C-alpha cells in the first residue's frame, strides 16, 4: 500500500498502514491526500496514527538528549555548585552614598553622626 486511495477508508489498518499514514502526516499534514483520508478515519484510527507520529518524532525531542549526554566528573560538578552558591554583587544600588542621602532615605542620621549631621 504505497499509494493511498481515500476511497478505501475506513478500513482495518495494519501497523504498517498506521506507520505509513503517520509518515505521510509528518511529511505534509496539510496535503489534500491527508485531508481526504483524515475525514474518513475513525477516532480510534486517528489516535493510533497520532501515537505513531509521537513515537517517530520522539528521537527529535530534547527528552532524548539527556540520555546521550556524557557524565560529568566531580571537579566540574563542584565548580558548577560553587558558582551557583556565590553571591552575585550587583553594586550598591539603593545604598545612600552620603550621610545626607541616608537622612533623606531613612529619616535619621547614620551611625557615627549627631542630630545635626556632624561627624562625632
mmCIF file with all atom_site columns, C-alpha atoms in Angstrom:
data_model
loop_
_atom_site.group_PDB
_atom_site.id
_atom_site.type_symbol
_atom_site.label_atom_id
_atom_site.label_alt_id
_atom_site.label_comp_id
_atom_site.label_asym_id
_atom_site.label_entity_id
_atom_site.label_seq_id
_atom_site.pdbx_PDB_ins_code
_atom_site.Cartn_x
_atom_site.Cartn_y
_atom_site.Cartn_z
_atom_site.occupancy
_atom_site.B_iso_or_equiv
_atom_site.pdbx_formal_charge
_atom_site.auth_seq_id
_atom_site.auth_comp_id
_atom_site.auth_asym_id
_atom_site.auth_atom_id
_atom_site.pdbx_PDB_model_num
ATOM 1   C CA . UNK A 1 1   ? 0.000   0.000  0.000  1.00 0.00 ? 1   UNK A CA 1
ATOM 2   C CA . UNK A 1 2   ? 2.479   2.622  -1.178 1.00 0.00 ? 2   UNK A CA 1
ATOM 3   C CA . UNK A 1 3   ? -0.179  4.902  -2.626 1.00 0.00 ? 3   UNK A CA 1
ATOM 4   C CA . UNK A 1 4   ? -3.229  5.661  -0.569 1.00 0.00 ? 4   UNK A CA 1
ATOM 5   C CA . UNK A 1 5   ? -6.667  5.876  -2.052 1.00 0.00 ? 5   UNK A CA 1
ATOM 6   C CA . UNK A 1 6   ? -9.013  7.924  0.155  1.00 0.00 ? 6   UNK A CA 1
ATOM 7   C CA . UNK A 1 7   ? -11.975 5.879  -1.114 1.00 0.00 ? 7   UNK A CA 1
ATOM 8   C CA . UNK A 1 8   ? -10.563 2.748  0.593  1.00 0.00 ? 8   UNK A CA 1
ATOM 9   C CA . UNK A 1 9   ? -11.158 4.205  4.053  1.00 0.00 ? 9   UNK A CA 1
ATOM 10  C CA . UNK A 1 10  ? -12.411 3.412  6.644  1.00 0.00 ? 10  UNK A CA 1
ATOM 11  C CA . UNK A 1 11  ? -10.811 0.001  6.757  1.00 0.00 ? 11  UNK A CA 1
ATOM 12  C CA . UNK A 1 12  ? -8.855  -2.088 9.201  1.00 0.00 ? 12  UNK A CA 1
ATOM 13  C CA . UNK A 1 13  ? -5.367  -0.617 9.428  1.00 0.00 ? 13  UNK A CA 1
ATOM 14  C CA . UNK A 1 14  ? -2.338  -2.788 9.942  1.00 0.00 ? 14  UNK A CA 1
ATOM 15  C CA . UNK A 1 15  ? 0.660   -1.495 11.877 1.00 0.00 ? 15  UNK A CA 1
ATOM 16  C CA . UNK A 1 16  ? 2.430   -0.925 8.568  1.00 0.00 ? 16  UNK A CA 1
ATOM 17  C CA . UNK A 1 17  ? -0.518  1.159  7.319  1.00 0.00 ? 17  UNK A CA 1
ATOM 18  C CA . UNK A 1 18  ? -0.509  3.191  10.523 1.00 0.00 ? 18  UNK A CA 1
ATOM 19  C CA . UNK A 1 19  ? 3.210   3.837  10.168 1.00 0.00 ? 19  UNK A CA 1
ATOM 20  C CA . UNK A 1 20  ? 2.866   4.886  6.520  1.00 0.00 ? 20  UNK A CA 1
ATOM 21  C CA . UNK A 1 21  ? -0.027  7.212  7.358  1.00 0.00 ? 21  UNK A CA 1
ATOM 22  C CA . UNK A 1 22  ? 1.992   8.696  10.211 1.00 0.00 ? 22  UNK A CA 1
ATOM 23  C CA . UNK A 1 23  ? 4.910   9.338  7.857  1.00 0.00 ? 23  UNK A CA 1
ATOM 24  C CA . UNK A 1 24  ? 2.503   10.862 5.330  1.00 0.00 ? 24  UNK A CA 1
ATOM 25  C CA . UNK A 1 25  ? 1.193   13.181 8.040  1.00 0.00 ? 25  UNK A CA 1
ATOM 26  C CA . UNK A 1 26  ? 4.696   14.119 9.236  1.00 0.00 ? 26  UNK A CA 1
ATOM 27  C CA . UNK A 1 27  ? 5.834   14.966 5.704  1.00 0.00 ? 27  UNK A CA 1
ATOM 28  C CA . UNK A 1 28  ? 2.852   17.167 4.879  1.00 0.00 ? 28  UNK A CA 1
ATOM 29  C CA . UNK A 1 29  ? -0.018  17.411 7.380  1.00 0.00 ? 29  UNK A CA 1
ATOM 30  C CA . UNK A 1 30  ? -1.952  19.849 5.173  1.00 0.00 ? 30  UNK A CA 1
ATOM 31  C CA . UNK A 1 31  ? -1.805  17.891 1.916  1.00 0.00 ? 31  UNK A CA 1
ATOM 32  C CA . UNK A 1 32  ? -5.049  17.246 0.076  1.00 0.00 ? 32  UNK A CA 1
ATOM 33  C CA . UNK A 1 33  ? -4.498  13.492 0.233  1.00 0.00 ? 33  UNK A CA 1
ATOM 34  C CA . UNK A 1 34  ? -4.090  13.548 4.011  1.00 0.00 ? 34  UNK A CA 1
ATOM 35  C CA . UNK A 1 35  ? -7.167  15.749 4.434  1.00 0.00 ? 35  UNK A CA 1
ATOM 36  C CA . UNK A 1 36  ? -9.300  13.358 2.379  1.00 0.00 ? 36  UNK A CA 1
ATOM 37  C CA . UNK A 1 37  ? -8.028  10.341 4.301  1.00 0.00 ? 37  UNK A CA 1
ATOM 38  C CA . UNK A 1 38  ? -8.357  12.017 7.718  1.00 0.00 ? 38  UNK A CA 1
ATOM 39  C CA . UNK A 1 39  ? -12.032 12.796 7.103  1.00 0.00 ? 39  UNK A CA 1
ATOM 40  C CA . UNK A 1 40  ? -12.767 9.104  6.678  1.00 0.00 ? 40  UNK A CA 1
ATOM 41  C CA . UNK A 1 41  ? -10.698 7.740  9.577  1.00 0.00 ? 41  UNK A CA 1
ATOM 42  C CA . UNK A 1 42  ? -12.339 6.682  12.799 1.00 0.00 ? 42  UNK A CA 1
ATOM 43  C CA . UNK A 1 43  ? -11.313 8.332  16.053 1.00 0.00 ? 43  UNK A CA 1
ATOM 44  C CA . UNK A 1 44  ? -9.551  5.138  17.159 1.00 0.00 ? 44  UNK A CA 1
ATOM 45  C CA . UNK A 1 45  ? -7.520  5.078  13.942 1.00 0.00 ? 45  UNK A CA 1
ATOM 46  C CA . UNK A 1 46  ? -6.581  8.740  14.383 1.00 0.00 ? 46  UNK A CA 1
ATOM 47  C CA . UNK A 1 47  ? -5.404  8.003  17.929 1.00 0.00 ? 47  UNK A CA 1
ATOM 48  C CA . UNK A 1 48  ? -3.241  5.134  16.673 1.00 0.00 ? 48  UNK A CA 1
ATOM 49  C CA . UNK A 1 49  ? -1.740  7.350  13.975 1.00 0.00 ? 49  UNK A CA 1
ATOM 50  C CA . UNK A 1 50  ? -1.077  10.190 16.439 1.00 0.00 ? 50  UNK A CA 1
ATOM 51  C CA . UNK A 1 51  ? 0.664   7.797  18.836 1.00 0.00 ? 51  UNK A CA 1
ATOM 52  C CA . UNK A 1 52  ? 2.811   6.562  15.971 1.00 0.00 ? 52  UNK A CA 1
ATOM 53  C CA . UNK A 1 53  ? 3.655   10.156 14.992 1.00 0.00 ? 53  UNK A CA 1
ATOM 54  C CA . UNK A 1 54  ? 4.746   10.849 18.581 1.00 0.00 ? 54  UNK A CA 1
ATOM 55  C CA . UNK A 1 55  ? 6.915   7.735  18.663 1.00 0.00 ? 55  UNK A CA 1
ATOM 56  C CA . UNK A 1 56  ? 8.531   8.636  15.333 1.00 0.00 ? 56  UNK A CA 1
ATOM 57  C CA . UNK A 1 57  ? 9.200   12.222 16.466 1.00 0.00 ? 57  UNK A CA 1
ATOM 58  C CA . UNK A 1 58  ? 10.466  11.227 19.933 1.00 0.00 ? 58  UNK A CA 1
ATOM 59  C CA . UNK A 1 59  ? 14.152  10.976 18.944 1.00 0.00 ? 59  UNK A CA 1
ATOM 60  C CA . UNK A 1 60  ? 13.990  14.579 17.706 1.00 0.00 ? 60  UNK A CA 1
ATOM 61  C CA . UNK A 1 61  ? 12.876  15.957 21.076 1.00 0.00 ? 61  UNK A CA 1
ATOM 62  C CA . UNK A 1 62  ? 15.029  17.349 23.852 1.00 0.00 ? 62  UNK A CA 1
ATOM 63  C CA . UNK A 1 63  ? 13.981  14.494 26.132 1.00 0.00 ? 63  UNK A CA 1
ATOM 64  C CA . UNK A 1 64  ? 16.283  12.081 24.365 1.00 0.00 ? 64  UNK A CA 1
ATOM 65  C CA . UNK A 1 65  ? 19.318  14.349 24.609 1.00 0.00 ? 65  UNK A CA 1
ATOM 66  C CA . UNK A 1 66  ? 19.606  13.727 28.348 1.00 0.00 ? 66  UNK A CA 1
ATOM 67  C CA . UNK A 1 67  ? 20.309  10.043 27.717 1.00 0.00 ? 67  UNK A CA 1
ATOM 68  C CA . UNK A 1 68  ? 23.105  10.838 25.294 1.00 0.00 ? 68  UNK A CA 1
ATOM 69  C CA . UNK A 1 69  ? 24.957  13.351 27.460 1.00 0.00 ? 69  UNK A CA 1
ATOM 70  C CA . UNK A 1 70  ? 28.177  12.084 28.925 1.00 0.00 ? 70  UNK A CA 1
ATOM 71  C CA . UNK A 1 71  ? 28.539  12.021 32.664 1.00 0.00 ? 71  UNK A CA 1
ATOM 72  C CA . UNK A 1 72  ? 30.206  14.917 34.435 1.00 0.00 ? 72  UNK A CA 1
ATOM 73  C CA . UNK A 1 73  ? 33.292  14.462 36.589 1.00 0.00 ? 73  UNK A CA 1
ATOM 74  C CA . UNK A 1 74  ? 33.268  15.533 40.256 1.00 0.00 ? 74  UNK A CA 1
ATOM 75  C CA . UNK A 1 75  ? 35.511  18.558 39.733 1.00 0.00 ? 75  UNK A CA 1
ATOM 76  C CA . UNK A 1 76  ? 33.227  20.056 37.085 1.00 0.00 ? 76  UNK A CA 1
ATOM 77  C CA . UNK A 1 77  ? 30.172  19.370 39.235 1.00 0.00 ? 77  UNK A CA 1
ATOM 78  C CA . UNK A 1 78  ? 31.765  21.053 42.274 1.00 0.00 ? 78  UNK A CA 1
ATOM 79  C CA . UNK A 1 79  ? 32.707  24.087 40.155 1.00 0.00 ? 79  UNK A CA 1
ATOM 80  C CA . UNK A 1 80  ? 29.118  24.458 38.982 1.00 0.00 ? 80  UNK A CA 1
ATOM 81  C CA . UNK A 1 81  ? 27.823  24.218 42.552 1.00 0.00 ? 81  UNK A CA 1
ATOM 82  C CA . UNK A 1 82  ? 30.355  26.808 43.768 1.00 0.00 ? 82  UNK A CA 1
ATOM 83  C CA . UNK A 1 83  ? 29.374  29.244 41.019 1.00 0.00 ? 83  UNK A CA 1
ATOM 84  C CA . UNK A 1 84  ? 25.705  28.955 41.934 1.00 0.00 ? 84  UNK A CA 1
ATOM 85  C CA . UNK A 1 85  ? 26.378  29.378 45.652 1.00 0.00 ? 85  UNK A CA 1
ATOM 86  C CA . UNK A 1 86  ? 28.487  32.509 45.245 1.00 0.00 ? 86  UNK A CA 1
ATOM 87  C CA . UNK A 1 87  ? 26.538  35.626 45.975 1.00 0.00 ? 87  UNK A CA 1
ATOM 88  C CA . UNK A 1 88  ? 26.355  37.909 42.994 1.00 0.00 ? 88  UNK A CA 1
ATOM 89  C CA . UNK A 1 89  ? 27.288  41.524 43.698 1.00 0.00 ? 89  UNK A CA 1
ATOM 90  C CA . UNK A 1 90  ? 25.193  43.997 41.745 1.00 0.00 ? 90  UNK A CA 1
ATOM 91  C CA . UNK A 1 91  ? 26.766  47.103 43.275 1.00 0.00 ? 91  UNK A CA 1
ATOM 92  C CA . UNK A 1 92  ? 25.442  49.346 45.980 1.00 0.00 ? 92  UNK A CA 1
ATOM 93  C CA . UNK A 1 93  ? 22.196  50.117 44.243 1.00 0.00 ? 93  UNK A CA 1
ATOM 94  C CA . UNK A 1 94  ? 19.939  51.983 46.630 1.00 0.00 ? 94  UNK A CA 1
ATOM 95  C CA . UNK A 1 95  ? 22.580  52.408 49.306 1.00 0.00 ? 95  UNK A CA 1
ATOM 96  C CA . UNK A 1 96  ? 22.954  56.071 50.271 1.00 0.00 ? 96  UNK A CA 1
ATOM 97  C CA . UNK A 1 97  ? 26.371  57.454 49.305 1.00 0.00 ? 97  UNK A CA 1
ATOM 98  C CA . UNK A 1 98  ? 26.373  60.415 51.684 1.00 0.00 ? 98  UNK A CA 1
ATOM 99  C CA . UNK A 1 99  ? 25.067  60.998 55.218 1.00 0.00 ? 99  UNK A CA 1
ATOM 100 C CA . UNK A 1 100 ? 22.517  63.486 53.850 1.00 0.00 ? 100 UNK A CA 1
ATOM 101 C CA . UNK A 1 101 ? 21.136  60.825 51.457 1.00 0.00 ? 101 UNK A CA 1
ATOM 102 C CA . UNK A 1 102 ? 20.984  58.406 54.419 1.00 0.00 ? 102 UNK A CA 1
ATOM 103 C CA . UNK A 1 103 ? 18.992  61.004 56.420 1.00 0.00 ? 103 UNK A CA 1
ATOM 104 C CA . UNK A 1 104 ? 16.651  61.596 53.461 1.00 0.00 ? 104 UNK A CA 1
ATOM 105 C CA . UNK A 1 105 ? 16.063  57.881 52.919 1.00 0.00 ? 105 UNK A CA 1
ATOM 106 C CA . UNK A 1 106 ? 15.759  56.598 56.496 1.00 0.00 ? 106 UNK A CA 1
ATOM 107 C CA . UNK A 1 107 ? 14.770  59.758 58.394 1.00 0.00 ? 107 UNK A CA 1
ATOM 108 C CA . UNK A 1 108 ? 17.744  59.620 60.762 1.00 0.00 ? 108 UNK A CA 1
ATOM 109 C CA . UNK A 1 109 ? 21.441  60.220 60.569 1.00 0.00 ? 109 UNK A CA 1
ATOM 110 C CA . UNK A 1 110 ? 23.737  57.214 60.016 1.00 0.00 ? 110 UNK A CA 1
ATOM 111 C CA . UNK A 1 111 ? 25.658  55.767 62.960 1.00 0.00 ? 111 UNK A CA 1
ATOM 112 C CA . UNK A 1 112 ? 28.592  57.995 63.901 1.00 0.00 ? 112 UNK A CA 1
ATOM 113 C CA . UNK A 1 113 ? 26.764  61.265 63.204 1.00 0.00 ? 113 UNK A CA 1
ATOM 114 C CA . UNK A 1 114 ? 24.995  63.575 65.656 1.00 0.00 ? 114 UNK A CA 1
ATOM 115 C CA . UNK A 1 115 ? 21.487  65.065 65.256 1.00 0.00 ? 115 UNK A CA 1
ATOM 116 C CA . UNK A 1 116 ? 22.899  67.993 63.227 1.00 0.00 ? 116 UNK A CA 1
ATOM 117 C CA . UNK A 1 117 ? 24.698  65.747 60.720 1.00 0.00 ? 117 UNK A CA 1
ATOM 118 C CA . UNK A 1 118 ? 28.160  66.401 62.125 1.00 0.00 ? 118 UNK A CA 1
ATOM 119 C CA . UNK A 1 119 ? 30.588  63.503 62.432 1.00 0.00 ? 119 UNK A CA 1
ATOM 120 C CA . UNK A 1 120 ? 31.230  62.615 66.095 1.00 0.00 ? 120 UNK A CA 1
#
